[in-house]
Amino acid sequence: MTAGAAPTGASAAGVLTVVEAGSTQITDLGRTRGPRYGVPVNGALDQRSARVANILVGNPDGAPLLELTALDLEFVADVDTLIAVAGADGHLTVDGVGRPSNEPVSVRAGETVALRQLQGGLRAYLAVRGSFEVPLLLGSCAPDSVLGFGGRLVAGSEIALRSATAPIFNDHFAAELYSLDVPRVAHGFIVDVTDGPDIEDFADTAARLFEQPYLVTPTSNHIGLRMTGPLPERRTTGEVLSRGVPVGAVEVPPGDELLVLHRGRGVTAGYPVLAVVTSGSLDVLAQVRPGQRLRFRPVSAVEAAARARAELVELDTLRHRVRSVFAALDALSTPPTGRTLP
Amino acid sequence: MAPASVVISPSGTAAVRVASALSDREAGWRLVHHLARFVDEARVPGVVCAIPTYDAVLIEVDPAEVSLARLGDYLAQVVEGLDHDRPLTATPRTFDVPVLYDVDGELDLPTVAEAQGLSVQEIVRLHSEPTYVVRCLGAPGGSPMLDGPPFPHPVPRLASPRAHVPQGVVSVAGRQATITPAAAPGGWPLIGRTPLVVLDLAAEPFVPYEPGDLVRFRSIDRDEYESLLSTRMVAR
């Protein structure tokens, strides 16, 4: 199976053709029906940034979008589109002209879109208004390397676009149309964790998790991040039966590295769960590059839940603001100039 | 308050683990699977999915919709009403799985035999004798997780996991056994290979068995292995 669906004839409004693929894949918020069948959830590693990109173009949060990891992307669409980039900072250009991230950006048919020089993070998300027509497995387009579903785009990959969006430009002042004030995430790699269900297995060594920074090693990927640093030790013995493990589980497998599971994690495993990374900090982990250091910080379940709610409120606020802007533009538009958003 | 039959613990901000506290392992296994089915079928608001295993079920939630504490209280109530004596499946299906055992020592069978103090033939006999119950679907790709064969000792995991384990391998670890439907990294010792194709991405679920179904292993030779390659795994 291929990641980019071939254009599906009449149902596709247009086609996005990849010129330079870098390390990009089409994904969404994940295969939530997967884990009950032993299949990982997968999906965008930085869920918040993926949501932001989709919200900025008026898509549902879970619409398929592009996830770039570290490397540059360049593409051309044969219809007018509205795009938005979120996540790691990068240099977005449309036909060579710099355009802002974290805002909707109109692109005319045939213009070259490039996103280069990702920095300050590892992953960026690019959403297109109307999203893509792509194959789904259990309701999700997220690639699964184990099942052999989906995969990375290559130069020449063609992705069917579900809709075109007539360009919206400020004719009078050439100024930016939007000031959406996307909430920024604090810099620095602090990873909040709550106590895991098996923390007692580690007795007094559990606190080592918070003593020093950990160095992320190159074997890290979407399945899990491996890191070196002070290792807590399991003080109990005996066979552990395989159990369901949550995304974000902090484990100490044999060897000399700490393992933090991310969204590609195997659904069951036989290691005790020392701690679990909060949902917001999973987004932080998605942006850490091998060779960088991070620190774990203990939070209470109550505190973690409060922060998660605050993040949801921020996204809700953004969603409402974007809706108001689009509604206003709609009201201003006159059909002959083609400013209407579908 | 949790009833005495389970221990409910938060597993991060978006999941709770409900582990059986029953001394009867079979009853505990049925209990966690009945609970998983209940939350699936009842479409409990905020519950994203349930992952039942041997003695525990991990229930993943959307923390925006439900608080873990309230969910825990609710699950405790649900558990009170579940009959853990009721069989999981009224009529379990049986899957016959032909295995080319690793008698030539290309995989880990000789190492496993040596650690058990048994001959390769005894390992093959002990592994292919029982009728196994599919305890749960596990990683990778919905592996049928089984109880281990009646070996004298738990089977140690490999000191360094393999980066690539091909699909169709038959493996053992600790007091567990399984078949691997999809290629993935893995740390379980491999004792044979089945020619059957387990995974079907066009089906839902992708694997033909469900918890409560039965699996029997049968030793085959290389010729039969070759002739059965690409055959789909189906119930008897």
Short mmCIF file of N, CA and C in Angstrom, two decimals, chain B residues 42-207:
data_model
loop_
_atom_site.label_atom_id
_atom_site.label_comp_id
_atom_site.label_asym_id
_atom_site.label_seq_id
_atom_site.Cartn_x
_atom_site.Cartn_y
_atom_site.Cartn_z
N ALA B 42 -20.89 -0.78 25.75
CA ALA B 42 -21.70 0.26 26.38
C ALA B 42 -21.33 1.64 25.85
N ARG B 43 -20.25 1.71 25.06
CA ARG B 43 -19.77 3.00 24.55
C ARG B 43 -19.74 4.03 25.66
N VAL B 44 -19.03 3.71 26.70
CA VAL B 44 -18.92 4.59 27.86
C VAL B 44 -18.31 5.91 27.40
N PRO B 45 -18.99 7.03 27.67
CA PRO B 45 -18.47 8.32 27.22
C PRO B 45 -17.05 8.54 27.74
N GLY B 46 -16.18 9.00 26.86
CA GLY B 46 -14.81 9.30 27.26
C GLY B 46 -13.86 8.13 27.12
N VAL B 47 -14.39 6.91 27.01
CA VAL B 47 -13.50 5.75 26.86
C VAL B 47 -13.10 5.62 25.40
N VAL B 48 -11.81 5.61 25.14
CA VAL B 48 -11.31 5.51 23.77
C VAL B 48 -11.17 4.05 23.37
N CYS B 49 -10.56 3.25 24.23
CA CYS B 49 -10.48 1.82 23.94
C CYS B 49 -10.02 1.04 25.16
N ALA B 50 -10.25 -0.26 25.11
CA ALA B 50 -9.85 -1.15 26.20
C ALA B 50 -8.90 -2.19 25.64
N ILE B 51 -7.80 -2.43 26.36
CA ILE B 51 -6.82 -3.42 25.94
C ILE B 51 -6.73 -4.50 27.03
N PRO B 52 -7.54 -5.56 26.90
CA PRO B 52 -7.48 -6.62 27.91
C PRO B 52 -6.33 -7.58 27.61
N THR B 53 -5.66 -8.06 28.64
CA THR B 53 -4.56 -9.00 28.44
C THR B 53 -4.80 -10.24 29.29
N TYR B 54 -3.79 -10.72 30.04
CA TYR B 54 -3.96 -11.94 30.83
C TYR B 54 -4.74 -11.65 32.12
N ASP B 55 -4.21 -10.70 32.88
CA ASP B 55 -4.78 -10.47 34.21
C ASP B 55 -5.14 -9.02 34.43
N ALA B 56 -5.14 -8.24 33.35
CA ALA B 56 -5.40 -6.81 33.50
C ALA B 56 -6.00 -6.26 32.23
N VAL B 57 -6.69 -5.12 32.36
CA VAL B 57 -7.17 -4.42 31.17
C VAL B 57 -6.75 -2.96 31.33
N LEU B 58 -6.16 -2.42 30.25
CA LEU B 58 -5.82 -1.01 30.23
C LEU B 58 -6.95 -0.28 29.52
N ILE B 59 -7.55 0.66 30.21
CA ILE B 59 -8.66 1.40 29.60
C ILE B 59 -8.20 2.81 29.30
N GLU B 60 -8.14 3.13 27.99
CA GLU B 60 -7.66 4.44 27.57
C GLU B 60 -8.84 5.38 27.42
N VAL B 61 -8.67 6.61 27.92
CA VAL B 61 -9.78 7.55 27.90
C VAL B 61 -9.34 8.87 27.29
N ASP B 62 -10.32 9.67 26.93
CA ASP B 62 -10.06 11.06 26.56
C ASP B 62 -10.26 11.88 27.83
N PRO B 63 -9.15 12.36 28.42
CA PRO B 63 -9.28 13.03 29.73
C PRO B 63 -10.12 14.30 29.66
N ALA B 64 -10.37 14.81 28.45
CA ALA B 64 -11.23 16.00 28.34
C ALA B 64 -12.68 15.64 28.65
N GLU B 65 -13.01 14.36 28.44
CA GLU B 65 -14.41 13.95 28.58
C GLU B 65 -14.73 13.30 29.91
N VAL B 66 -13.73 12.70 30.53
CA VAL B 66 -14.02 11.98 31.77
C VAL B 66 -12.81 12.07 32.69
N SER B 67 -13.06 12.22 33.99
CA SER B 67 -11.94 12.22 34.94
C SER B 67 -11.62 10.78 35.32
N LEU B 68 -10.34 10.52 35.52
CA LEU B 68 -9.91 9.16 35.83
C LEU B 68 -10.52 8.67 37.14
N ALA B 69 -10.68 9.58 38.10
CA ALA B 69 -11.23 9.18 39.39
C ALA B 69 -12.69 8.73 39.22
N ARG B 70 -13.45 9.51 38.46
CA ARG B 70 -14.85 9.15 38.25
C ARG B 70 -14.97 7.87 37.46
N LEU B 71 -14.09 7.72 36.46
CA LEU B 71 -14.12 6.50 35.66
C LEU B 71 -13.80 5.29 36.54
N GLY B 72 -12.81 5.47 37.45
CA GLY B 72 -12.43 4.39 38.34
C GLY B 72 -13.61 3.94 39.20
N ASP B 73 -14.34 4.92 39.74
CA ASP B 73 -15.52 4.59 40.56
C ASP B 73 -16.55 3.83 39.73
N TYR B 74 -16.75 4.32 38.50
CA TYR B 74 -17.73 3.69 37.62
C TYR B 74 -17.32 2.25 37.29
N LEU B 75 -16.03 2.07 36.96
CA LEU B 75 -15.56 0.73 36.60
C LEU B 75 -15.69 -0.24 37.78
N ALA B 76 -15.44 0.29 38.98
CA ALA B 76 -15.58 -0.55 40.17
C ALA B 76 -17.01 -1.06 40.29
N GLN B 77 -17.96 -0.18 39.99
CA GLN B 77 -19.38 -0.59 40.02
C GLN B 77 -19.68 -1.64 38.96
N VAL B 78 -19.13 -1.40 37.76
CA VAL B 78 -19.36 -2.33 36.66
C VAL B 78 -18.82 -3.71 37.02
N VAL B 79 -17.62 -3.73 37.60
CA VAL B 79 -16.98 -5.00 37.97
C VAL B 79 -17.87 -5.79 38.93
N GLU B 80 -18.50 -5.06 39.87
CA GLU B 80 -19.40 -5.73 40.84
C GLU B 80 -20.48 -6.52 40.13
N GLY B 81 -20.93 -6.00 38.98
CA GLY B 81 -22.05 -6.63 38.29
C GLY B 81 -21.63 -7.69 37.28
N LEU B 82 -20.33 -7.91 37.11
CA LEU B 82 -19.88 -8.87 36.09
C LEU B 82 -19.79 -10.27 36.67
N ASP B 83 -20.16 -11.26 35.83
CA ASP B 83 -20.06 -12.66 36.25
C ASP B 83 -18.77 -13.23 35.70
N HIS B 84 -17.75 -13.36 36.57
CA HIS B 84 -16.46 -13.84 36.05
C HIS B 84 -16.42 -15.35 35.88
N ASP B 85 -17.53 -16.03 36.13
CA ASP B 85 -17.59 -17.47 35.83
C ASP B 85 -18.11 -17.72 34.41
N ARG B 86 -18.75 -16.71 33.83
CA ARG B 86 -19.32 -16.88 32.49
C ARG B 86 -18.18 -17.04 31.48
N PRO B 87 -18.28 -18.07 30.62
CA PRO B 87 -17.21 -18.26 29.63
C PRO B 87 -17.13 -17.06 28.68
N LEU B 88 -15.94 -16.85 28.14
CA LEU B 88 -15.73 -15.71 27.25
C LEU B 88 -16.41 -15.94 25.92
N THR B 89 -16.37 -17.19 25.47
CA THR B 89 -16.93 -17.55 24.17
C THR B 89 -17.79 -18.78 24.37
N ALA B 90 -19.02 -18.74 23.88
CA ALA B 90 -19.90 -19.90 24.03
C ALA B 90 -19.34 -21.09 23.25
N THR B 91 -18.92 -20.83 22.02
CA THR B 91 -18.37 -21.91 21.19
C THR B 91 -17.02 -21.49 20.64
N PRO B 92 -15.94 -21.77 21.40
CA PRO B 92 -14.62 -21.37 20.91
C PRO B 92 -14.29 -22.08 19.60
N ARG B 93 -13.65 -21.35 18.71
CA ARG B 93 -13.17 -21.98 17.47
C ARG B 93 -11.76 -22.50 17.70
N THR B 94 -11.37 -23.52 16.94
CA THR B 94 -10.02 -24.06 17.08
C THR B 94 -9.23 -23.78 15.80
N PHE B 95 -8.01 -23.26 15.98
CA PHE B 95 -7.12 -22.98 14.85
C PHE B 95 -5.95 -23.97 14.90
N ASP B 96 -5.81 -24.76 13.84
CA ASP B 96 -4.65 -25.65 13.75
C ASP B 96 -3.50 -24.90 13.10
N VAL B 97 -2.37 -24.89 13.78
CA VAL B 97 -1.23 -24.13 13.27
C VAL B 97 -0.05 -25.08 13.02
N PRO B 98 0.23 -25.37 11.73
CA PRO B 98 1.38 -26.20 11.41
C PRO B 98 2.67 -25.43 11.66
N VAL B 99 3.66 -26.09 12.25
CA VAL B 99 4.93 -25.41 12.59
C VAL B 99 6.11 -26.22 12.09
N LEU B 100 6.97 -25.55 11.36
CA LEU B 100 8.28 -26.13 11.05
C LEU B 100 9.17 -25.77 12.22
N TYR B 101 9.35 -26.72 13.15
CA TYR B 101 10.16 -26.43 14.33
C TYR B 101 11.62 -26.29 13.93
N ASP B 102 12.33 -25.54 14.71
CA ASP B 102 13.72 -25.18 14.41
C ASP B 102 14.68 -26.30 14.81
N VAL B 103 14.45 -27.49 14.28
CA VAL B 103 15.31 -28.61 14.68
C VAL B 103 16.71 -28.47 14.09
N ASP B 104 16.87 -27.66 13.05
CA ASP B 104 18.19 -27.47 12.45
C ASP B 104 19.00 -26.38 13.15
N GLY B 105 18.39 -25.74 14.12
CA GLY B 105 19.13 -24.76 14.92
C GLY B 105 19.40 -23.44 14.22
N GLU B 106 18.50 -23.02 13.33
CA GLU B 106 18.67 -21.72 12.67
C GLU B 106 18.16 -20.60 13.56
N LEU B 107 17.23 -20.93 14.44
CA LEU B 107 16.65 -19.92 15.33
C LEU B 107 17.17 -20.17 16.74
N ASP B 108 16.28 -20.16 17.73
CA ASP B 108 16.74 -20.26 19.13
C ASP B 108 16.35 -21.57 19.81
N LEU B 109 15.78 -22.52 19.06
CA LEU B 109 15.28 -23.73 19.72
C LEU B 109 16.34 -24.47 20.52
N PRO B 110 17.56 -24.68 19.96
CA PRO B 110 18.57 -25.40 20.76
C PRO B 110 18.91 -24.67 22.06
N THR B 111 18.98 -23.35 22.02
CA THR B 111 19.29 -22.57 23.22
C THR B 111 18.18 -22.73 24.26
N VAL B 112 16.93 -22.68 23.77
CA VAL B 112 15.79 -22.84 24.69
C VAL B 112 15.85 -24.23 25.34
N ALA B 113 16.11 -25.25 24.52
CA ALA B 113 16.16 -26.63 25.03
C ALA B 113 17.24 -26.77 26.09
N GLU B 114 18.41 -26.20 25.79
CA GLU B 114 19.53 -26.31 26.72
C GLU B 114 19.19 -25.66 28.06
N ALA B 115 18.58 -24.47 28.00
CA ALA B 115 18.24 -23.76 29.23
C ALA B 115 17.21 -24.53 30.06
N GLN B 116 16.37 -25.33 29.39
CA GLN B 116 15.36 -26.11 30.10
C GLN B 116 15.92 -27.45 30.57
N GLY B 117 17.12 -27.81 30.08
CA GLY B 117 17.68 -29.13 30.38
C GLY B 117 16.94 -30.25 29.67
N LEU B 118 16.39 -29.92 28.49
CA LEU B 118 15.61 -30.91 27.72
C LEU B 118 16.19 -31.03 26.32
N SER B 119 15.78 -32.09 25.61
CA SER B 119 16.21 -32.23 24.22
C SER B 119 15.31 -31.38 23.34
N VAL B 120 15.79 -31.10 22.13
CA VAL B 120 15.00 -30.35 21.16
C VAL B 120 13.66 -31.05 20.91
N GLN B 121 13.70 -32.38 20.81
CA GLN B 121 12.48 -33.16 20.56
C GLN B 121 11.47 -33.01 21.70
N GLU B 122 11.99 -32.98 22.94
CA GLU B 122 11.08 -32.82 24.08
C GLU B 122 10.42 -31.44 24.07
N ILE B 123 11.19 -30.44 23.69
CA ILE B 123 10.62 -29.08 23.59
C ILE B 123 9.50 -29.07 22.55
N VAL B 124 9.77 -29.69 21.38
CA VAL B 124 8.76 -29.75 20.32
C VAL B 124 7.51 -30.46 20.83
N ARG B 125 7.70 -31.57 21.53
CA ARG B 125 6.57 -32.33 22.05
C ARG B 125 5.77 -31.50 23.06
N LEU B 126 6.48 -30.87 24.01
CA LEU B 126 5.79 -30.08 25.04
C LEU B 126 5.05 -28.88 24.44
N HIS B 127 5.64 -28.31 23.38
CA HIS B 127 5.01 -27.14 22.77
C HIS B 127 3.81 -27.52 21.92
N SER B 128 3.87 -28.69 21.27
CA SER B 128 2.79 -29.04 20.33
C SER B 128 1.71 -29.91 20.98
N GLU B 129 1.86 -30.24 22.27
CA GLU B 129 0.89 -31.12 22.93
C GLU B 129 -0.38 -30.40 23.39
N PRO B 130 -0.26 -29.26 24.07
CA PRO B 130 -1.47 -28.67 24.68
C PRO B 130 -2.40 -28.03 23.65
N THR B 131 -3.64 -27.85 24.07
CA THR B 131 -4.55 -26.96 23.36
C THR B 131 -4.49 -25.63 24.09
N TYR B 132 -4.11 -24.58 23.37
CA TYR B 132 -3.90 -23.27 24.00
C TYR B 132 -5.15 -22.40 23.86
N VAL B 133 -5.39 -21.62 24.87
CA VAL B 133 -6.45 -20.61 24.80
C VAL B 133 -5.82 -19.29 24.37
N VAL B 134 -6.43 -18.63 23.39
CA VAL B 134 -5.97 -17.27 23.03
C VAL B 134 -6.36 -16.36 24.19
N ARG B 135 -5.36 -15.88 24.92
CA ARG B 135 -5.64 -15.05 26.10
C ARG B 135 -5.97 -13.63 25.71
N CYS B 136 -5.26 -13.12 24.70
CA CYS B 136 -5.51 -11.74 24.28
C CYS B 136 -4.80 -11.50 22.97
N LEU B 137 -5.08 -10.36 22.36
CA LEU B 137 -4.36 -9.94 21.17
C LEU B 137 -3.28 -8.97 21.62
N GLY B 138 -2.03 -9.24 21.18
CA GLY B 138 -0.94 -8.40 21.67
C GLY B 138 -0.13 -7.82 20.55
N ALA B 139 0.97 -7.19 20.95
CA ALA B 139 1.90 -6.62 19.97
C ALA B 139 2.86 -7.72 19.55
N PRO B 140 3.32 -7.71 18.32
CA PRO B 140 2.91 -6.81 17.24
C PRO B 140 1.75 -7.37 16.43
N GLY B 141 0.93 -6.48 15.93
CA GLY B 141 -0.06 -6.82 14.92
C GLY B 141 -1.14 -7.80 15.35
N GLY B 142 -1.52 -7.79 16.63
CA GLY B 142 -2.58 -8.69 17.07
C GLY B 142 -2.12 -10.13 17.26
N SER B 143 -0.92 -10.29 17.77
CA SER B 143 -0.41 -11.65 18.06
C SER B 143 -1.35 -12.37 19.00
N PRO B 144 -1.59 -13.68 18.76
CA PRO B 144 -2.39 -14.44 19.72
C PRO B 144 -1.52 -14.76 20.94
N MET B 145 -1.83 -14.12 22.06
CA MET B 145 -1.01 -14.35 23.25
C MET B 145 -1.54 -15.58 23.99
N LEU B 146 -0.65 -16.55 24.22
CA LEU B 146 -1.04 -17.83 24.80
C LEU B 146 -0.30 -18.05 26.11
N ASP B 147 -0.78 -18.98 26.92
CA ASP B 147 0.00 -19.41 28.07
C ASP B 147 1.19 -20.21 27.54
N GLY B 148 2.29 -20.18 28.28
CA GLY B 148 3.46 -20.92 27.84
C GLY B 148 3.22 -22.42 27.91
N PRO B 149 3.99 -23.21 27.12
CA PRO B 149 3.91 -24.66 27.22
C PRO B 149 4.43 -25.13 28.58
N PRO B 150 4.11 -26.35 28.97
CA PRO B 150 4.53 -26.81 30.31
C PRO B 150 6.02 -27.13 30.39
N PHE B 151 6.87 -26.13 30.13
CA PHE B 151 8.31 -26.28 30.31
C PHE B 151 8.60 -26.22 31.81
N PRO B 152 9.73 -26.83 32.23
CA PRO B 152 10.06 -26.80 33.66
C PRO B 152 10.32 -25.39 34.19
N HIS B 153 10.92 -24.52 33.36
CA HIS B 153 11.31 -23.19 33.84
C HIS B 153 10.78 -22.11 32.90
N PRO B 154 10.63 -20.88 33.42
CA PRO B 154 10.29 -19.77 32.51
C PRO B 154 11.42 -19.61 31.48
N VAL B 155 11.06 -19.18 30.28
CA VAL B 155 12.04 -19.02 29.21
C VAL B 155 12.61 -17.59 29.26
N PRO B 156 13.94 -17.47 29.44
CA PRO B 156 14.51 -16.12 29.48
C PRO B 156 14.38 -15.41 28.12
N ARG B 157 14.12 -14.10 28.15
CA ARG B 157 14.11 -13.33 26.90
C ARG B 157 15.53 -13.20 26.38
N LEU B 158 15.69 -12.90 25.09
CA LEU B 158 17.01 -12.75 24.50
C LEU B 158 17.73 -11.57 25.15
N ALA B 159 19.05 -11.75 25.34
CA ALA B 159 19.83 -10.68 25.98
C ALA B 159 19.76 -9.41 25.13
N SER B 160 19.86 -9.55 23.82
CA SER B 160 19.65 -8.36 22.97
C SER B 160 18.57 -8.68 21.94
N PRO B 161 17.48 -7.91 21.97
CA PRO B 161 16.36 -8.18 21.07
C PRO B 161 16.77 -8.11 19.60
N ARG B 162 16.10 -8.91 18.76
CA ARG B 162 16.34 -8.83 17.32
C ARG B 162 15.69 -7.56 16.76
N ALA B 163 16.39 -6.92 15.84
CA ALA B 163 15.83 -5.71 15.22
C ALA B 163 14.71 -6.09 14.26
N HIS B 164 14.76 -7.30 13.71
CA HIS B 164 13.75 -7.70 12.74
C HIS B 164 13.38 -9.16 12.95
N VAL B 165 12.13 -9.40 13.34
CA VAL B 165 11.63 -10.76 13.47
C VAL B 165 10.59 -10.93 12.36
N PRO B 166 10.80 -11.93 11.46
CA PRO B 166 9.86 -12.04 10.33
C PRO B 166 8.48 -12.49 10.78
N GLN B 167 7.49 -12.27 9.93
CA GLN B 167 6.14 -12.71 10.27
C GLN B 167 6.07 -14.24 10.24
N GLY B 168 5.20 -14.80 11.05
CA GLY B 168 4.99 -16.25 11.05
C GLY B 168 5.85 -17.02 12.04
N VAL B 169 6.74 -16.33 12.77
CA VAL B 169 7.55 -17.08 13.71
C VAL B 169 6.73 -17.45 14.95
N VAL B 170 7.11 -18.58 15.52
CA VAL B 170 6.46 -19.09 16.72
C VAL B 170 7.49 -18.93 17.85
N SER B 171 7.07 -18.26 18.93
CA SER B 171 8.06 -17.91 19.95
C SER B 171 7.52 -18.16 21.35
N VAL B 172 8.43 -18.21 22.30
CA VAL B 172 8.09 -18.41 23.71
C VAL B 172 8.91 -17.44 24.55
N ALA B 173 8.36 -17.04 25.70
CA ALA B 173 9.10 -16.19 26.64
C ALA B 173 8.40 -16.27 27.98
N GLY B 174 9.20 -16.32 29.04
CA GLY B 174 8.61 -16.42 30.37
C GLY B 174 7.68 -17.62 30.42
N ARG B 175 6.44 -17.38 30.81
CA ARG B 175 5.40 -18.41 30.80
C ARG B 175 4.37 -18.09 29.73
N GLN B 176 4.84 -17.54 28.61
CA GLN B 176 3.95 -17.16 27.53
C GLN B 176 4.44 -17.74 26.21
N ALA B 177 3.52 -17.80 25.24
CA ALA B 177 3.87 -18.25 23.89
C ALA B 177 3.04 -17.45 22.91
N THR B 178 3.53 -17.35 21.67
CA THR B 178 2.75 -16.63 20.66
C THR B 178 3.19 -16.97 19.24
N ILE B 179 2.44 -16.42 18.29
CA ILE B 179 2.79 -16.44 16.87
C ILE B 179 2.87 -14.97 16.46
N THR B 180 3.82 -14.63 15.59
CA THR B 180 3.97 -13.23 15.21
C THR B 180 3.34 -12.98 13.84
N PRO B 181 2.20 -12.25 13.80
CA PRO B 181 1.53 -12.04 12.52
C PRO B 181 2.24 -11.06 11.59
N ALA B 182 3.08 -10.17 12.15
CA ALA B 182 3.71 -9.12 11.35
C ALA B 182 5.15 -8.96 11.77
N ALA B 183 6.01 -8.66 10.81
CA ALA B 183 7.42 -8.48 11.11
C ALA B 183 7.61 -7.28 12.03
N ALA B 184 8.47 -7.45 13.04
CA ALA B 184 8.70 -6.38 14.00
C ALA B 184 9.96 -6.71 14.79
N PRO B 185 10.50 -5.74 15.53
CA PRO B 185 11.59 -6.09 16.45
C PRO B 185 11.04 -6.98 17.56
N GLY B 186 11.88 -7.80 18.18
CA GLY B 186 11.36 -8.65 19.25
C GLY B 186 12.45 -9.32 20.06
N GLY B 187 12.15 -9.57 21.32
CA GLY B 187 13.14 -10.15 22.21
C GLY B 187 12.78 -11.56 22.68
N TRP B 188 11.76 -12.16 22.04
CA TRP B 188 11.37 -13.51 22.46
C TRP B 188 12.16 -14.55 21.66
N PRO B 189 12.61 -15.63 22.33
CA PRO B 189 13.27 -16.72 21.61
C PRO B 189 12.31 -17.38 20.60
N LEU B 190 12.85 -17.66 19.40
CA LEU B 190 12.03 -18.22 18.31
C LEU B 190 12.28 -19.72 18.22
N ILE B 191 11.20 -20.50 18.20
CA ILE B 191 11.41 -21.95 18.16
C ILE B 191 10.88 -22.59 16.89
N GLY B 192 10.26 -21.82 16.01
CA GLY B 192 9.78 -22.40 14.76
C GLY B 192 9.08 -21.36 13.92
N ARG B 193 8.56 -21.83 12.77
CA ARG B 193 7.86 -20.91 11.86
C ARG B 193 6.63 -21.60 11.33
N THR B 194 5.54 -20.83 11.21
CA THR B 194 4.36 -21.38 10.54
C THR B 194 4.29 -20.81 9.12
N PRO B 195 3.87 -21.62 8.14
CA PRO B 195 3.73 -21.09 6.78
C PRO B 195 2.45 -20.28 6.61
N LEU B 196 1.56 -20.32 7.63
CA LEU B 196 0.26 -19.66 7.47
C LEU B 196 0.38 -18.14 7.47
N VAL B 197 -0.50 -17.51 6.70
CA VAL B 197 -0.61 -16.06 6.73
C VAL B 197 -1.66 -15.70 7.78
N VAL B 198 -1.27 -14.96 8.79
CA VAL B 198 -2.16 -14.66 9.91
C VAL B 198 -2.90 -13.34 9.70
N LEU B 199 -2.18 -12.37 9.14
CA LEU B 199 -2.69 -11.00 9.06
C LEU B 199 -3.47 -10.76 7.78
N ASP B 200 -4.63 -10.12 7.88
CA ASP B 200 -5.41 -9.75 6.70
C ASP B 200 -5.92 -8.32 6.91
N LEU B 201 -5.25 -7.37 6.28
CA LEU B 201 -5.57 -5.96 6.53
C LEU B 201 -6.94 -5.57 5.98
N ALA B 202 -7.54 -6.43 5.16
CA ALA B 202 -8.87 -6.12 4.63
C ALA B 202 -9.96 -6.51 5.63
N ALA B 203 -9.60 -7.28 6.66
CA ALA B 203 -10.60 -7.74 7.64
C ALA B 203 -10.54 -6.87 8.89
N GLU B 204 -11.61 -6.87 9.67
CA GLU B 204 -11.58 -6.21 10.98
C GLU B 204 -12.14 -7.17 12.03
N PRO B 205 -11.36 -7.58 13.01
CA PRO B 205 -9.94 -7.27 13.18
C PRO B 205 -9.08 -7.94 12.10
N PHE B 206 -7.78 -7.62 12.13
CA PHE B 206 -6.88 -8.11 11.08
C PHE B 206 -6.51 -9.57 11.27
N VAL B 207 -6.84 -10.13 12.41
CA VAL B 207 -6.47 -11.51 12.70
C VAL B 207 -7.74 -12.34 12.87
#
